[in-house]
C-alpha cells in the first residue's frame, strides 16, 4: 500500500503544531532556568519521583529534613525524560515547590512504545515484575512465557502470582499444578493468592517488603483488586470480569509510586500493566528463555534458526528433555510474531 500524500494545508498544520511544541518546551526550560538562578532556592537534597504532572514532577524527599515530604518541582533544562521511580537531586524553594537539578543513573527501566513506535521509559528502578495470572481467565503458558521473556529482556527479575486460588477445583487443579511446576523447576518463584479468602496474602506481603514492584498481566486476573488490598484507602477502579467471556477491562490513572502500609513500594499505571514484548530482537528472545542459555552458541551452524537444522543444540536439548516442549513452542510462536511485527 502506497503512503498517503499530505495536502499543503495538512503539511502546514503539522509544521505549525511542531513549531508550537518546540516553543512551549523552550519557554518551560527558560522558566526553570530562571528559577534555578534565583536566590530563592535551598541546598541540594535527594528525592524520588512519585509521579509526573505535565511540566512538573512530584518528588518525595529521601534525605533529612524532607524525608517523606512530597513537593511539586519544575525541571532544569536538558535532564532528559524523567519517570516515576527516578532518583533525583532537587532544591527546595523558600515558600513552596522546588526544582530538580540532576538525576542519578537508573538501575532498571521499563519502556513502552508511543504511537510512532519509539520506546519511552514509563518507570524506573524496579526490583521485581509480578506477573499476575489467575484460575479465571485461564492461565496459558504462551502468555506467561511472553511476560517472562519481556522481564528477562529488561533485566528485572519476574515472579509469577497465581491469583483467585479459591477457584481451584478437581477439574483444573492437575493442569494448574503441572503448569506451575514447569516454572518452579526453572527457578521462578510462585505466589498463590486469593482476595476472597485472603489465602496467600501474607506471603505476598512478605515478598514485597523492602522492594519496588510492578504488577503486569491481562485484564480480569485481579490486578486492581490485589492492589486495592495492598493499598487500602487508595481509589483504584476494579474492572468486573465478563461472565460471558471470562475476561475483564480496567481503567487506572497515570504512573505513580505508592508506599504500601505493610512495607514495600508499588508503581502502577495502565501503561505498566500492559507491559510486553516491545521491539525485541530474535537474539534477545532466545536469551529470554533462561533454559536455552546454556545451549546458545553450540549449534553446528552459526546462522541456525533452531527449527529443524541438523546439529542444533537447542533441538538436542529439547530431545533430551532439558527444554519443555510447550516452552519451545512458545519460543517459535513469539519468534513468528516478531517476524510479523506483531509481538504481544
XYZ file of C-alpha atoms in Angstrom, residues 44-249:
206
model
C 20.595 20.322 47.146
C 18.933 17.221 48.585
C 17.941 13.728 47.375
C 14.490 12.544 46.359
C 12.462 10.065 44.328
C 9.829 10.889 41.714
C 6.363 9.769 42.805
C 4.501 10.919 39.692
C 4.643 13.182 36.654
C 2.271 16.108 36.071
C 2.854 17.641 32.641
C 5.803 20.016 33.059
C 6.239 19.188 36.748
C 7.047 16.134 38.863
C 6.121 15.237 42.420
C 9.285 14.486 44.366
C 9.392 12.803 47.761
C 12.367 13.639 49.939
C 14.576 10.740 50.996
C 17.035 12.852 52.982
C 16.545 14.933 56.131
C 14.777 17.269 56.711
C 12.478 16.320 53.785
C 12.061 12.570 54.333
C 8.505 11.563 53.387
C 7.589 15.108 52.233
C 6.138 15.345 48.683
C 6.971 18.516 46.721
C 5.905 19.691 43.261
C 9.049 20.518 41.299
C 9.953 22.112 38.000
C 12.684 20.525 35.907
C 16.011 22.001 34.964
C 16.632 22.025 31.211
C 18.342 19.072 29.486
C 17.611 16.473 32.161
C 16.012 14.103 29.678
C 12.740 12.279 30.230
C 12.132 11.648 33.923
C 9.680 8.985 35.084
C 8.160 7.591 38.258
C 10.816 5.862 40.340
C 13.715 8.023 39.168
C 16.144 9.085 41.916
C 16.929 12.798 41.616
C 18.733 15.727 43.198
C 16.457 18.701 43.855
C 16.493 22.095 45.541
C 13.506 23.359 47.563
C 12.128 26.871 47.168
C 11.782 29.074 50.242
C 7.979 29.256 50.014
C 6.771 26.123 48.225
C 7.803 23.848 45.382
C 11.275 23.121 44.134
C 13.475 22.412 41.114
C 15.001 19.108 40.015
C 18.600 19.859 39.098
C 20.114 16.409 38.430
C 19.340 12.715 38.137
C 21.134 9.581 39.265
C 21.712 6.553 36.978
C 18.806 4.111 36.673
C 19.347 0.557 37.845
C 16.413 -0.733 35.773
C 13.866 0.807 33.432
C 10.519 -0.177 31.903
C 9.565 1.242 28.499
C 6.668 1.086 26.071
C 6.259 2.383 22.508
C 4.430 5.594 21.629
C 2.260 5.985 18.528
C 5.220 6.340 16.088
C 6.792 3.266 17.673
C 9.541 4.965 19.698
C 10.294 3.360 23.061
C 9.758 5.694 26.009
C 10.510 4.933 29.683
C 7.457 4.714 31.963
C 9.030 3.662 35.287
C 12.497 3.256 36.774
C 14.420 1.423 39.492
C 12.054 -1.545 39.774
C 13.191 -4.600 41.750
C 10.590 -7.146 40.590
C 7.921 -7.614 37.943
C 4.966 -9.516 39.416
C 3.251 -11.404 36.589
C -0.355 -11.866 37.689
C -2.266 -14.812 36.238
C -5.463 -16.395 37.530
C -7.546 -19.517 37.573
C -10.113 -17.446 35.615
C -9.429 -16.265 32.972
C -7.489 -19.451 32.349
C -3.724 -19.092 32.508
C -1.990 -20.035 29.245
C 1.682 -20.970 29.043
C 2.323 -18.889 25.927
C 1.098 -15.693 27.603
C 3.158 -16.390 30.739
C 6.214 -17.057 28.581
C 5.777 -13.720 26.800
C 5.759 -11.846 30.098
C 8.746 -13.837 31.371
C 10.770 -13.149 28.224
C 9.878 -9.458 28.402
C 11.029 -9.295 32.027
C 14.245 -11.195 31.322
C 14.995 -8.888 28.392
C 14.840 -5.714 30.517
C 16.800 -7.385 33.305
C 14.126 -7.216 36.021
C 13.508 -10.452 37.976
C 9.976 -11.787 37.388
C 7.717 -13.526 39.896
C 4.549 -15.410 38.967
C 1.472 -14.722 41.102
C -1.415 -17.171 40.685
C -4.491 -15.267 41.833
C -8.048 -16.436 42.565
C -6.705 -19.650 44.087
C -10.106 -20.165 45.753
C -11.445 -21.148 42.311
C -9.156 -24.179 42.045
C -11.206 -27.397 41.860
C -10.889 -31.021 40.802
C -11.251 -30.112 37.119
C -8.483 -27.534 36.878
C -6.097 -28.443 39.715
C -3.983 -31.014 37.850
C -3.434 -28.742 34.859
C -2.510 -25.749 37.029
C -0.131 -27.818 39.155
C 1.635 -29.101 36.037
C 1.888 -25.599 34.592
C 3.247 -24.059 37.785
C 5.668 -26.955 38.263
C 7.292 -26.135 34.916
C 8.191 -22.631 36.069
C 9.199 -23.700 39.584
C 11.703 -26.133 38.049
C 13.171 -23.213 36.084
C 13.701 -21.347 39.344
C 10.832 -18.862 39.110
C 9.099 -18.056 42.381
C 5.357 -18.800 42.502
C 2.995 -16.985 44.879
C -0.611 -18.175 45.197
C -3.251 -15.724 46.450
C -6.972 -15.194 46.820
C -8.682 -11.918 47.637
C -11.889 -13.759 48.528
C -10.451 -15.747 51.420
C -7.123 -13.888 51.854
C -5.173 -17.099 51.240
C -1.515 -16.410 50.462
C -1.720 -12.670 51.123
C 0.779 -12.846 53.994
C 3.271 -14.476 51.646
C 2.714 -11.623 49.181
C 3.182 -9.002 51.911
C 6.421 -10.678 52.991
C 7.715 -10.851 49.427
C 7.095 -7.168 48.733
C 8.949 -5.952 51.820
C 11.790 -3.529 51.018
C 11.201 -3.811 47.267
C 9.765 -1.671 44.477
C 7.434 -3.824 42.380
C 5.051 -3.545 39.447
C 2.084 -5.770 38.596
C 1.513 -6.878 34.997
C -0.971 -9.252 33.422
C -4.027 -9.492 31.194
C -7.346 -7.921 32.150
C -9.581 -9.809 34.541
C -6.875 -11.578 36.558
C -7.467 -9.347 39.585
C -4.579 -6.869 39.474
C -6.713 -3.922 40.599
C -8.298 -5.955 43.397
C -4.870 -7.064 44.607
C -3.547 -3.511 44.502
C -6.600 -2.222 46.351
C -5.920 -4.778 49.091
C -2.250 -3.823 49.247
C -3.175 -0.117 49.291
C -6.312 0.215 51.425
C -7.973 3.600 51.035
C -6.404 4.345 47.640
C -9.044 4.840 44.934
C -8.228 2.312 42.214
C -11.000 1.244 39.849
C -11.708 -2.503 39.770
C -12.897 -3.816 36.424
C -15.516 -6.548 36.573
C -14.923 -9.866 34.867
C -17.227 -10.512 31.923
C -19.374 -13.548 32.754
C -19.687 -14.430 29.075
C -16.026 -14.204 28.006
C -14.329 -14.611 31.414
C -12.263 -11.533 30.588
C -12.147 -8.067 32.115
C -11.363 -4.428 31.485
